[in-house]
GROMACS .gro file of C-alpha atoms in nm:
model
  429
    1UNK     CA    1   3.104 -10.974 -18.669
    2UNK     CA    2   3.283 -10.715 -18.424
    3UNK     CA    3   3.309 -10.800 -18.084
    4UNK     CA    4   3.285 -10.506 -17.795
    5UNK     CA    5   3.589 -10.622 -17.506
    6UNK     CA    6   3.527 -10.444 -17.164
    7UNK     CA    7   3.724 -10.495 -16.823
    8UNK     CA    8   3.448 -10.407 -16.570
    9UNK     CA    9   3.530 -10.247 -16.189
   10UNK     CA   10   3.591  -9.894 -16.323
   11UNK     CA   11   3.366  -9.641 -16.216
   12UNK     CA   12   3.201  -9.365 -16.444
   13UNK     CA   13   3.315  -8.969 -16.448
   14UNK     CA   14   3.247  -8.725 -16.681
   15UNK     CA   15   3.025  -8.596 -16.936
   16UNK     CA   16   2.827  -8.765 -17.221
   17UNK     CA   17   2.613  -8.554 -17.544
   18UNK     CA   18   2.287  -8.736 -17.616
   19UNK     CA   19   2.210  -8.769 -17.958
   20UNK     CA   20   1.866  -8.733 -18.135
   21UNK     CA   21   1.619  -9.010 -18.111
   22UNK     CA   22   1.643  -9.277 -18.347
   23UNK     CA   23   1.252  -9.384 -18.299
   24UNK     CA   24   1.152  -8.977 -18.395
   25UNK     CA   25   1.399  -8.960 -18.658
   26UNK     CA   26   1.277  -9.291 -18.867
   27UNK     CA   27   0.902  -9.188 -18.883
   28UNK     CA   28   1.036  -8.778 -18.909
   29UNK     CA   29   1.235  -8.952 -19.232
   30UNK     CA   30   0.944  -9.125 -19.424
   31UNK     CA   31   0.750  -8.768 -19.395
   32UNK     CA   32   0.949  -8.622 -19.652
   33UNK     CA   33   0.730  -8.881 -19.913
   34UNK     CA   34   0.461  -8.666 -19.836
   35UNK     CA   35   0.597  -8.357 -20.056
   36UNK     CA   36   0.758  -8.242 -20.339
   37UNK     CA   37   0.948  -7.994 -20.116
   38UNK     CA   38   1.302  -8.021 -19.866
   39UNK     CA   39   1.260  -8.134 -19.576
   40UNK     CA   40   1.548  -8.074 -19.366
   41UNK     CA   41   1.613  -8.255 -19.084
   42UNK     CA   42   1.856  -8.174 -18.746
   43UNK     CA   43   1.991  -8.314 -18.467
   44UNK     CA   44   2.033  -8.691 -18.657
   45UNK     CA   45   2.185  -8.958 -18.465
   46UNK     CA   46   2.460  -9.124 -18.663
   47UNK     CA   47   2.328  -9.541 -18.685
   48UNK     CA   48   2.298  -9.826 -18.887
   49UNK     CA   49   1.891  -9.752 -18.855
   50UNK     CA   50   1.898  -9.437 -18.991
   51UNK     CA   51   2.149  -9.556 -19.300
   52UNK     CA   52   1.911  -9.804 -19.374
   53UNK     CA   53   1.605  -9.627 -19.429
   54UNK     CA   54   1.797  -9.345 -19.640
   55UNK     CA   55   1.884  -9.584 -19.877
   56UNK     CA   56   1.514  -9.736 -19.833
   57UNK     CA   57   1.395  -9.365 -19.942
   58UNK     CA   58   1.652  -9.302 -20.206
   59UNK     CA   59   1.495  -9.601 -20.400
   60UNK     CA   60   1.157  -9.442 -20.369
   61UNK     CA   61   1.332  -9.136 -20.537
   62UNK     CA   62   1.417  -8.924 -20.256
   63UNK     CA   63   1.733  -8.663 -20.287
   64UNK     CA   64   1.957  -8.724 -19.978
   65UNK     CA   65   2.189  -8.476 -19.884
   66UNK     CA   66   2.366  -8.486 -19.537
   67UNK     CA   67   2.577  -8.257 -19.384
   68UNK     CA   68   2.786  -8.269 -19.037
   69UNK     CA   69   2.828  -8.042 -18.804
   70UNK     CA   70   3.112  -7.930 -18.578
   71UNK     CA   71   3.484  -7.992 -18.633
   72UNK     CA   72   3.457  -8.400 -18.587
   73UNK     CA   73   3.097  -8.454 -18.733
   74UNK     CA   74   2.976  -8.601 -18.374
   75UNK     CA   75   2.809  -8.254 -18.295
   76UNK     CA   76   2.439  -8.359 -18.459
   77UNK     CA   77   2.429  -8.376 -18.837
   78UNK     CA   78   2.169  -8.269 -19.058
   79UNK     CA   79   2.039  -8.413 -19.322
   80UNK     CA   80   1.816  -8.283 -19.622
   81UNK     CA   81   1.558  -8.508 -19.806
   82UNK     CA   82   1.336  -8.375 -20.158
   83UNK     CA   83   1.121  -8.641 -20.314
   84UNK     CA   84   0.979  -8.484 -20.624
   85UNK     CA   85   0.818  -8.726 -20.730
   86UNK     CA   86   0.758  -9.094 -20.634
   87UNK     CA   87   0.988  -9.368 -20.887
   88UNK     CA   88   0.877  -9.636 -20.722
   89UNK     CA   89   0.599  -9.784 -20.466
   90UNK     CA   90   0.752 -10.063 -20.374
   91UNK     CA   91   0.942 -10.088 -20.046
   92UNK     CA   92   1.127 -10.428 -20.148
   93UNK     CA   93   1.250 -10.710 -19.907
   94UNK     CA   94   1.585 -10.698 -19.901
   95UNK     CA   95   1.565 -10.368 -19.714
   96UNK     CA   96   1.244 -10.339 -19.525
   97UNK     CA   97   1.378 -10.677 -19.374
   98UNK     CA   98   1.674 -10.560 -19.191
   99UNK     CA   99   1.426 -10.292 -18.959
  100UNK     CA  100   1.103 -10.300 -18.867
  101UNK     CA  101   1.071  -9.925 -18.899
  102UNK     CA  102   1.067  -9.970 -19.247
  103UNK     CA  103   0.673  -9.983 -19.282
  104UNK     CA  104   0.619  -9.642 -19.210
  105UNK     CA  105   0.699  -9.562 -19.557
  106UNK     CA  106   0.331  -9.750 -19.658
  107UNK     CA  107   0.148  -9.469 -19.492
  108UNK     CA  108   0.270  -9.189 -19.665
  109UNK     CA  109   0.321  -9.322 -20.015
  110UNK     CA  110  -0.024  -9.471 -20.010
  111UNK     CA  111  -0.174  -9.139 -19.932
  112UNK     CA  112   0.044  -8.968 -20.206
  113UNK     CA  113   0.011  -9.187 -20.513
  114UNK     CA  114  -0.294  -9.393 -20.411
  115UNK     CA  115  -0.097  -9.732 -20.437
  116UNK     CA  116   0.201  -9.877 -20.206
  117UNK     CA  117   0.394 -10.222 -20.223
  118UNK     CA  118   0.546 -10.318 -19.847
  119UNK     CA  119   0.735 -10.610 -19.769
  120UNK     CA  120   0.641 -10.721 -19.421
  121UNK     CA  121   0.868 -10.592 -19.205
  122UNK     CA  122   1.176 -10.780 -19.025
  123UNK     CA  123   1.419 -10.656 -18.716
  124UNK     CA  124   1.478 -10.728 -18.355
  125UNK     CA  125   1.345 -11.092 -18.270
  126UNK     CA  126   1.176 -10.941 -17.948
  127UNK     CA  127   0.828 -11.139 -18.017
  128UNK     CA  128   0.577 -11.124 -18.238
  129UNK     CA  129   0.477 -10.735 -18.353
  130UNK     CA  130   0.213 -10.751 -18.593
  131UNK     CA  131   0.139 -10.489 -18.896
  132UNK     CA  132  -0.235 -10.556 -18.810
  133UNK     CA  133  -0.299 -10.214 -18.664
  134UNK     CA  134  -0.140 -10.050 -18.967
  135UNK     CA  135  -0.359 -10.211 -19.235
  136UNK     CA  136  -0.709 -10.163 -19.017
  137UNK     CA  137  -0.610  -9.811 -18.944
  138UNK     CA  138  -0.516  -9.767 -19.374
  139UNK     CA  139  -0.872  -9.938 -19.457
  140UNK     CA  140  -1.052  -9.728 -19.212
  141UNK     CA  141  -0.932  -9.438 -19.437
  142UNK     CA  142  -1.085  -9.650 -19.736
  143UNK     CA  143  -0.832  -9.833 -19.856
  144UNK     CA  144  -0.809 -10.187 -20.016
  145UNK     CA  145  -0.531 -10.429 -19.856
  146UNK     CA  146  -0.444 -10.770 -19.917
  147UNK     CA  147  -0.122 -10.943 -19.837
  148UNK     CA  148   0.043 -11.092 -20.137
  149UNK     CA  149   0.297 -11.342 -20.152
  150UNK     CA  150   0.491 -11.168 -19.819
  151UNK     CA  151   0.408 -10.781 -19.914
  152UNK     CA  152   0.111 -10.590 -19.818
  153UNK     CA  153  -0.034 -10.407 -20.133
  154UNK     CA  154  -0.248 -10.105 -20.042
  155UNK     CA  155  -0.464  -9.917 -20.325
  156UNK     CA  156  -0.688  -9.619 -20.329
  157UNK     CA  157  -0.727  -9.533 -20.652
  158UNK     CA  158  -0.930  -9.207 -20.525
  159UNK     CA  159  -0.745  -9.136 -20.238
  160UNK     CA  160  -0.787  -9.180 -19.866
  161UNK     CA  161  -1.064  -9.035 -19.681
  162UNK     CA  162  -1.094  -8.918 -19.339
  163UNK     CA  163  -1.246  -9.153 -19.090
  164UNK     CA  164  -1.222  -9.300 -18.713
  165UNK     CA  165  -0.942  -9.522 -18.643
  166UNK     CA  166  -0.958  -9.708 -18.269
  167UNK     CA  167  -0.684  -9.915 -18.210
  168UNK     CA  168  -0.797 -10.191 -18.023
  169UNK     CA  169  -0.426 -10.170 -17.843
  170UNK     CA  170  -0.169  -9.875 -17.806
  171UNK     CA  171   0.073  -9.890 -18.127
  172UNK     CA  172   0.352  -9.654 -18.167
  173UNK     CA  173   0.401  -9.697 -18.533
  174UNK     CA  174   0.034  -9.800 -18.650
  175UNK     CA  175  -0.028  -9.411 -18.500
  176UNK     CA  176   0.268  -9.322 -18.669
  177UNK     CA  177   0.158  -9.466 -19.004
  178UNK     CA  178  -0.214  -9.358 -18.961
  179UNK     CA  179  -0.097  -8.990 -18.890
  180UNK     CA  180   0.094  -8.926 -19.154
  181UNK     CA  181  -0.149  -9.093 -19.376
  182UNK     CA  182  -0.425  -8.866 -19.277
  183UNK     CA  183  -0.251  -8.497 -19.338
  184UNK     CA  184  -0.333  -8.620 -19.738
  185UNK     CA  185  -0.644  -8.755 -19.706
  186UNK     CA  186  -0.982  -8.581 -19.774
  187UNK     CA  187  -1.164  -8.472 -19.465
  188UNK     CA  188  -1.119  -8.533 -19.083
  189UNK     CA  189  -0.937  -8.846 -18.940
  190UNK     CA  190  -0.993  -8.942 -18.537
  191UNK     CA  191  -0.715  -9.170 -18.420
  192UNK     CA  192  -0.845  -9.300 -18.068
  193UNK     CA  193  -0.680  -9.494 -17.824
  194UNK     CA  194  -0.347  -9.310 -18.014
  195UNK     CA  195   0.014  -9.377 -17.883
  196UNK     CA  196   0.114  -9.100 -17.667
  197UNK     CA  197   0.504  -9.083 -17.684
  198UNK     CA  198   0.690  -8.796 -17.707
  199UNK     CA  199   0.827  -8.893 -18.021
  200UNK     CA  200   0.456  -8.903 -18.214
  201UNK     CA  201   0.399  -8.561 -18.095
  202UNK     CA  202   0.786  -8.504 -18.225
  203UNK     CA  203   0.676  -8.609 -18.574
  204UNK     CA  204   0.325  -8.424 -18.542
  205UNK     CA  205   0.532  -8.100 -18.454
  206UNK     CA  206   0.692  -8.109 -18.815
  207UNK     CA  207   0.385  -8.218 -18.975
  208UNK     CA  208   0.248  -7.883 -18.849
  209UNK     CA  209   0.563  -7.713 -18.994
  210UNK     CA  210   0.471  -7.902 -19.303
  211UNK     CA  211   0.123  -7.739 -19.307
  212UNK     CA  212  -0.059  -8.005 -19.167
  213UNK     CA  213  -0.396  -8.003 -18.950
  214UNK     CA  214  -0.332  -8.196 -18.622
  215UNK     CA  215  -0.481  -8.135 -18.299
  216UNK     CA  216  -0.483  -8.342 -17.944
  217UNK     CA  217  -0.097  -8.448 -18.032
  218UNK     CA  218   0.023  -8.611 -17.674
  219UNK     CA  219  -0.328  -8.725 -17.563
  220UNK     CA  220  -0.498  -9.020 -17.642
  221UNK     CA  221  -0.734  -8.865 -17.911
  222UNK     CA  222  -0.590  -8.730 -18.207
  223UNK     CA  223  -0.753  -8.490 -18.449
  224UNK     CA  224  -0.623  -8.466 -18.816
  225UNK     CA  225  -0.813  -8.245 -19.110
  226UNK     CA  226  -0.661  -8.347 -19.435
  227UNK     CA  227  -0.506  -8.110 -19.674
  228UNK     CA  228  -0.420  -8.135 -20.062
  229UNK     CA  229  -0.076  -8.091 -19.963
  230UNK     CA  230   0.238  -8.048 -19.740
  231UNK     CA  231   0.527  -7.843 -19.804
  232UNK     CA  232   0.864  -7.853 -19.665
  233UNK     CA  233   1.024  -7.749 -19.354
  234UNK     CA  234   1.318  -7.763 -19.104
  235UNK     CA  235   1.290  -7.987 -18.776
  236UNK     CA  236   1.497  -8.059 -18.520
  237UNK     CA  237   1.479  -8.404 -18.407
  238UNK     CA  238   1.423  -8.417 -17.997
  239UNK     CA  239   1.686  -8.547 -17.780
  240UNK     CA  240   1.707  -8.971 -17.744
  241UNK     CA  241   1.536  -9.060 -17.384
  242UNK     CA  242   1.650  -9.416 -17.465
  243UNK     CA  243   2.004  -9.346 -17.491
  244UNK     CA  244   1.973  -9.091 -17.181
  245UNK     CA  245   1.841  -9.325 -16.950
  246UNK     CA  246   2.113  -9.605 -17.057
  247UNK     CA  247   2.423  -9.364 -17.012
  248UNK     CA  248   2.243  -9.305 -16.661
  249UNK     CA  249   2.240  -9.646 -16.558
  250UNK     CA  250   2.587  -9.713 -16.646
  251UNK     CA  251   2.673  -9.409 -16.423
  252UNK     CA  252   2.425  -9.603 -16.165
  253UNK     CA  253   2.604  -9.931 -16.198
  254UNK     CA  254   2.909  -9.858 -16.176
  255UNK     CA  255   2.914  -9.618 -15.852
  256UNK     CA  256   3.021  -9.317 -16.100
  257UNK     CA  257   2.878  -8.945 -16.167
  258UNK     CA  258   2.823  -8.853 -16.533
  259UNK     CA  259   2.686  -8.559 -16.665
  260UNK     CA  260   2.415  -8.582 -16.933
  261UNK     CA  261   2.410  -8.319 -17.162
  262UNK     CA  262   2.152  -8.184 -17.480
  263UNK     CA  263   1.881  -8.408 -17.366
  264UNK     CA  264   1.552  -8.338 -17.172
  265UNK     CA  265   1.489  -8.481 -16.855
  266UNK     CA  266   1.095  -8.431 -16.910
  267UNK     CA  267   1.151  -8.683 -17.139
  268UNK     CA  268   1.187  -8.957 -16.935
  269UNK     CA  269   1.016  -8.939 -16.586
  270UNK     CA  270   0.950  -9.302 -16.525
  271UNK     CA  271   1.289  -9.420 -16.577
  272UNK     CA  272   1.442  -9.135 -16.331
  273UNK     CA  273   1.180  -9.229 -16.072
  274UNK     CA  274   1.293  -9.624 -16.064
  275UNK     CA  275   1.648  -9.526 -16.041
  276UNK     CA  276   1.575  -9.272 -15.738
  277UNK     CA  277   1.386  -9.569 -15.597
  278UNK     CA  278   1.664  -9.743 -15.628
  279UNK     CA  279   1.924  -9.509 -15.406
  280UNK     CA  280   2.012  -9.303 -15.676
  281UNK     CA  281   2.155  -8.945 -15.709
  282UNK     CA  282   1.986  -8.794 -16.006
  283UNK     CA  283   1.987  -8.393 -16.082
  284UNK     CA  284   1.751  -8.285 -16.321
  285UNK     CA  285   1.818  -7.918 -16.532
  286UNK     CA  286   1.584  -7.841 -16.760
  287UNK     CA  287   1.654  -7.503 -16.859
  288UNK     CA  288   2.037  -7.648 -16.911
  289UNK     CA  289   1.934  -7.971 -17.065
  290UNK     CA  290   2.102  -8.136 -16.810
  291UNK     CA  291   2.058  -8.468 -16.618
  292UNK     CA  292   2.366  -8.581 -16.351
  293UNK     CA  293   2.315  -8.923 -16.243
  294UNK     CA  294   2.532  -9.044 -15.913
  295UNK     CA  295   2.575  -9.332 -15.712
  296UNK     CA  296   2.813  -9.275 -15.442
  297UNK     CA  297   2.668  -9.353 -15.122
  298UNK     CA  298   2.572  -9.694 -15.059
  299UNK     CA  299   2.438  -9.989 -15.265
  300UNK     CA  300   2.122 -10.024 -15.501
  301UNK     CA  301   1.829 -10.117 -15.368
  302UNK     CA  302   1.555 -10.366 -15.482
  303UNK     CA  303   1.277 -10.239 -15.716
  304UNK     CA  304   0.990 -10.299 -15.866
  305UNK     CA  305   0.878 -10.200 -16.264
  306UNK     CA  306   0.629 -10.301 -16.478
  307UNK     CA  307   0.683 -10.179 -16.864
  308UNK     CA  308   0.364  -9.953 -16.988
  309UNK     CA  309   0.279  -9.771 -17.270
  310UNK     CA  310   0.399  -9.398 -17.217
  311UNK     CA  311   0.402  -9.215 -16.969
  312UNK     CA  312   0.524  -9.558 -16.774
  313UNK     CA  313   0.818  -9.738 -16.761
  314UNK     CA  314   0.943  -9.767 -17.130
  315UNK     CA  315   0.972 -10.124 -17.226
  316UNK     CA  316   1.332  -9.991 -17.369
  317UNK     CA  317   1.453  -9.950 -17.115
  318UNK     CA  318   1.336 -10.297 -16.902
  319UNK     CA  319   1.671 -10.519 -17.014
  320UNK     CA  320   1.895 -10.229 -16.861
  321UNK     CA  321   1.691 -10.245 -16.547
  322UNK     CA  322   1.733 -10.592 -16.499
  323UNK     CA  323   2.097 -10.524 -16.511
  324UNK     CA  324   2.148 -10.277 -16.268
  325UNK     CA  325   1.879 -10.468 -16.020
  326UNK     CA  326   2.117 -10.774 -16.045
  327UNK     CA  327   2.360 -10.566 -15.850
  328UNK     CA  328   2.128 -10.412 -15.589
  329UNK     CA  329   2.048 -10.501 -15.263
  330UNK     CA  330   1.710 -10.733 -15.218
  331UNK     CA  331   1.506 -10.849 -15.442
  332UNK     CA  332   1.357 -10.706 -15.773
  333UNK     CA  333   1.057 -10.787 -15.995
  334UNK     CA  334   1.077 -10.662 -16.329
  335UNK     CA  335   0.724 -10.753 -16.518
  336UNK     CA  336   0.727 -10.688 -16.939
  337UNK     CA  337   0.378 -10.639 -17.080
  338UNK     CA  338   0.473 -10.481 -17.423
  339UNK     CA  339   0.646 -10.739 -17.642
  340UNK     CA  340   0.633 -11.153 -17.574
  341UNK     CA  341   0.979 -11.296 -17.576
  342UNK     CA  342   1.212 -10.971 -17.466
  343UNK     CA  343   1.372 -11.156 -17.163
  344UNK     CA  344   1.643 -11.347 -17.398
  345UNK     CA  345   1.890 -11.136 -17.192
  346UNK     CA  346   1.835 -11.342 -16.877
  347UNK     CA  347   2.030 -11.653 -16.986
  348UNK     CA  348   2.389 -11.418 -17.061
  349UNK     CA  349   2.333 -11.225 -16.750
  350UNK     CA  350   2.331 -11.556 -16.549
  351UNK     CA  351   2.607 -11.654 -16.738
  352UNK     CA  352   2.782 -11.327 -16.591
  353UNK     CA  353   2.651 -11.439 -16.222
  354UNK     CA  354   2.297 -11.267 -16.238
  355UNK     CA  355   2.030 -11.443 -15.991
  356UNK     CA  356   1.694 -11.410 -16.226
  357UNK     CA  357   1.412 -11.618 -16.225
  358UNK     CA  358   1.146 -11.619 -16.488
  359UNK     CA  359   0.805 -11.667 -16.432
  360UNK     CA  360   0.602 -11.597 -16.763
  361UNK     CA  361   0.575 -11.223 -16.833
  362UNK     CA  362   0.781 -11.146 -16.487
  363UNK     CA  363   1.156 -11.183 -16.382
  364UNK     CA  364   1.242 -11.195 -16.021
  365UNK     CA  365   1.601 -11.065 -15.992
  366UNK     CA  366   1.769 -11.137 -15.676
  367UNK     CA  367   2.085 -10.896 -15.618
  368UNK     CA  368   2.420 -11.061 -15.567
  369UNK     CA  369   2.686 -10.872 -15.429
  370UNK     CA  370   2.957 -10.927 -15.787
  371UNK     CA  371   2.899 -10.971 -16.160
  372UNK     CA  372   3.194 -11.216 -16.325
  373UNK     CA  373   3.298 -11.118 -16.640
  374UNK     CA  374   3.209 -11.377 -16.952
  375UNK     CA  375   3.167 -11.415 -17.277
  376UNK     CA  376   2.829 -11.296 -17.409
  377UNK     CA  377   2.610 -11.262 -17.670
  378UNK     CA  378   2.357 -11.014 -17.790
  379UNK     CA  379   2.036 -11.058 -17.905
  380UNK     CA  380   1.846 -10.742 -18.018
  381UNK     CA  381   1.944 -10.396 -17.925
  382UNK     CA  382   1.823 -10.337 -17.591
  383UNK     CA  383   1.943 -10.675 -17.494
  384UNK     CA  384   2.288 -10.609 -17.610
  385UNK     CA  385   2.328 -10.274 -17.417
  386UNK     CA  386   2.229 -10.424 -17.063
  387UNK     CA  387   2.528 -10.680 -17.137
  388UNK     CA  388   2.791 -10.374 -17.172
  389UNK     CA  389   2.604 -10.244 -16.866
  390UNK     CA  390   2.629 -10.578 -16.696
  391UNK     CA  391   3.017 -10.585 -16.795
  392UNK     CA  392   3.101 -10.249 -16.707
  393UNK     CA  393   3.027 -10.355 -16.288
  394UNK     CA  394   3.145 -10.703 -16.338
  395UNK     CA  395   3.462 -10.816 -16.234
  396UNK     CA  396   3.727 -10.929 -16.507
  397UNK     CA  397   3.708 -10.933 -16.867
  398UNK     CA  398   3.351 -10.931 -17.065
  399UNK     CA  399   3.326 -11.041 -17.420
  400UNK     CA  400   2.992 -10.900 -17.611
  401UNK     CA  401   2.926 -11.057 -17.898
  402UNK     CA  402   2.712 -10.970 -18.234
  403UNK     CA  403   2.752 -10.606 -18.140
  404UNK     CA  404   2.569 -10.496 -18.465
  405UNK     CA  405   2.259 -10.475 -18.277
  406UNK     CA  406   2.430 -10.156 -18.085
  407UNK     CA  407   2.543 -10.045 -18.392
  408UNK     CA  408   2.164 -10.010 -18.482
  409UNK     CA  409   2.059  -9.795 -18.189
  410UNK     CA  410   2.360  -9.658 -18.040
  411UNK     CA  411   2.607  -9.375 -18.163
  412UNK     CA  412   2.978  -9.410 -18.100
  413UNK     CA  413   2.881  -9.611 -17.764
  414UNK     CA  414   3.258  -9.703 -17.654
  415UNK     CA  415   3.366  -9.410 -17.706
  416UNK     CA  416   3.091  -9.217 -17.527
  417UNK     CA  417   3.236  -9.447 -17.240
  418UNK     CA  418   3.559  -9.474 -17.229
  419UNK     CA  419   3.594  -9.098 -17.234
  420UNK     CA  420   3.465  -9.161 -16.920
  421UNK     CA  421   3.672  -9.429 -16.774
  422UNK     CA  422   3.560  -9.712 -16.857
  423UNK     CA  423   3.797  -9.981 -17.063
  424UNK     CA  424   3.617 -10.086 -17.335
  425UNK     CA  425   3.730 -10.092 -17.678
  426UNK     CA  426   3.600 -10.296 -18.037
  427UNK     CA  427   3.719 -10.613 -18.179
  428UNK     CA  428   3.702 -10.585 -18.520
  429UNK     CA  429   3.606 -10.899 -18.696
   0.00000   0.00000   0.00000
């Protein structure tokens, strides 16, 4: 496995291009099931995620072409997917396990052919995230699900049928699954309690272009009236809030000033407001697509976050946090109430010199003046970029191990940053 090698104590100047957002583009991808027509996709980010799930839809029988654009093919690429017809129903193990993303496809096959074969998904070990949500929302359109020998089989044999769906707990994907699902089935669907994040209303955007019936995208009600079919369409996917906040905190942690550019700060308020809380310098341009983050005038401060469903604090965001609190002034408590289990960062950034304390669902980080550069090692994705974070301010040399993780969520990370000063570089195995 490659290895990421960084010598920390260099601060951050320059400019970075945000990519599109992996979370809109995977459920934006599985859409295309839903047609015979193209579906053309822009703006894709260039990850190990997105290559798995086009190889996921090729062996469904979806036509992938991709094309780059600009002179180096780091300027957004395109891609087009045409599924004329379904060749098979079965999403099969060895490739739904390698991302968890993978079970949107049960959603939209179901509601074309009336039958669907899913492996239970695999991915980041970040606690348990069950499919639950998905299957009650499919059966609340009328369909039969039982879970057989590690795949969840789906049938409706006379299609799905509008109904109300009320998650019993906000679920990005199970809304996901559940909208997509509905555009093909006969009648009206109400998803209540419905994930709000921009990327749903992303992927309900191109429905709509598709010829779909949603209404209430972005609010907690969501109002679909089926139709007997999509057609295709051009999208482009919306800027990665995930991968804007990150680049800002490693402009925060390091004392630098980078400019981030093709991304939308409206995107990701919360994050912005904890870093401001924290002493920094963040400029916001809208109309430019612009975000400058700066820390040039004093230390980080201490501060508080709890992880919500959006519009809070983006649980993607929390293992970055932690980082850049271990540096600030004071004391920090950082509280996770999304996923079970995503502190596994916590024992490599106290390897690195970090003061953190854990106390169930809450970490108390207590800022010490120096990181020391160690050898690491990642866990899932999130947890793996808060360690380049961490290494970036630390003193000496930082080794990151099992960097495929970044290589699932993050596009041409080192050299994003080291066009930018920092000394990093890749270890090839």
């Amino acid at each position: 496995m490659d290895r990421i090698k960084i010598i920390g104590g260099s601060p951050l100047h320059g400019r970075i291009r945000i990519g599109g957002a992996k979370n809109a583009a995977l459920p934006l991808m599985t859409a295309t099931l839903l047609t015979d027509e193209t579906l053309t996709l822009s703006n894709l980010p260039h990850l190990q995620d997105i290559a798995t799930l086009l190889h996921l839809l090729q062996q469904h029988g979806t036509e992938v072409s991709l094309q780059n654009n600009g002179d180096d093919g780091h300027e957004g690429r395109s891609v087009s997917l045409r599924t004329p017809r379904i060749v098979s129903t079965t999403a099969p193990y060895d490739l739904v396990r390698k991302m968890r993303a993978s079970v949107l496809v049960l959603g939209p096959l179901l509601a074309r052919e009336g039958h669907a074969r899913v492996s239970l998904p695999g991915g980041c070990a970040i606690g348990p995230r069950p499919v639950n949500l998905h299957i009650e929302g499919l059966e609340a359109l009328g369909a039969r699900i039982e879970i057989d020998n590690g795949y969840i089989v789906a049938e409706a044999p006379n299609g799905l049928k509008g109904g109300e769906v009320h998650f019993p707990q906000v679920s990005v994907g199970a809304t996901e699954n559940i909208l997509m699902a509905a555009c093909l089935a006969d009648g009206t669907t109400v998803i209540r309690n419905a994930a709000r994040e921009p990327e749903i209303s992303d992927l309900g955007a191109c429905l709509i272009a598709m010829g779909a019936r949603i209404e209430g995208l972005g609010s907690e009600t969501i109002t679909v009236t089926g139709v007997s079919r999509l057609h295709g369409a051009a999208h482009a996917i919306l800027p990665d809030r995930i991968e804007t906040g990150t680049y800002a905190m490693a402009a925060a942690i390091t004392g630098g000033d980078i400019l981030l550019t093709h991304t939308d700060p409206g995107l990701l308020t919360a994050t912005l407001d904890a870093m401001r809380s924290a002493g920094c310098e963040i400029a916001e341009n809208a109309q430019e697509r612009t975000i400058r983050v700066r820390r040039q005038n004093g230390p980080l401060q201490g501060t508080d976050v709890m992880t919500q469903v959006y519009p809070g604090y983006p649980t993607d965001m929390q293992a970055q946090f932690m980082a850049l609190m271990s540096i600030a002034e004071g004391a920090s408590m950082i509280t996770e109430s999304i996923f079970e289990n995503r502190f596994m960062h916590v024992p490599e950034l106290a390897r690195m010199g970090a003061n953190i304390t854990v106390h169930g669902a809450s970490a108390l980080v207590r800022g010490v003046g120096s990181l020391t550069g160690a050898p690491v090692m990642a866990t899932d994705l999130r947890a793996s970029v808060s360690l380049v974070l961490a290494g970036l301010a630390a003193e000496g040399e930082t080794i990151v191990n099992r960097v495929y993780h970044l290589d699932r969520g993050y596009e041409r990370l080192e050299e994003k940053l080291a066009a930018c000063g920092a000394r990093i570089s890749r270890l090839p195995d």
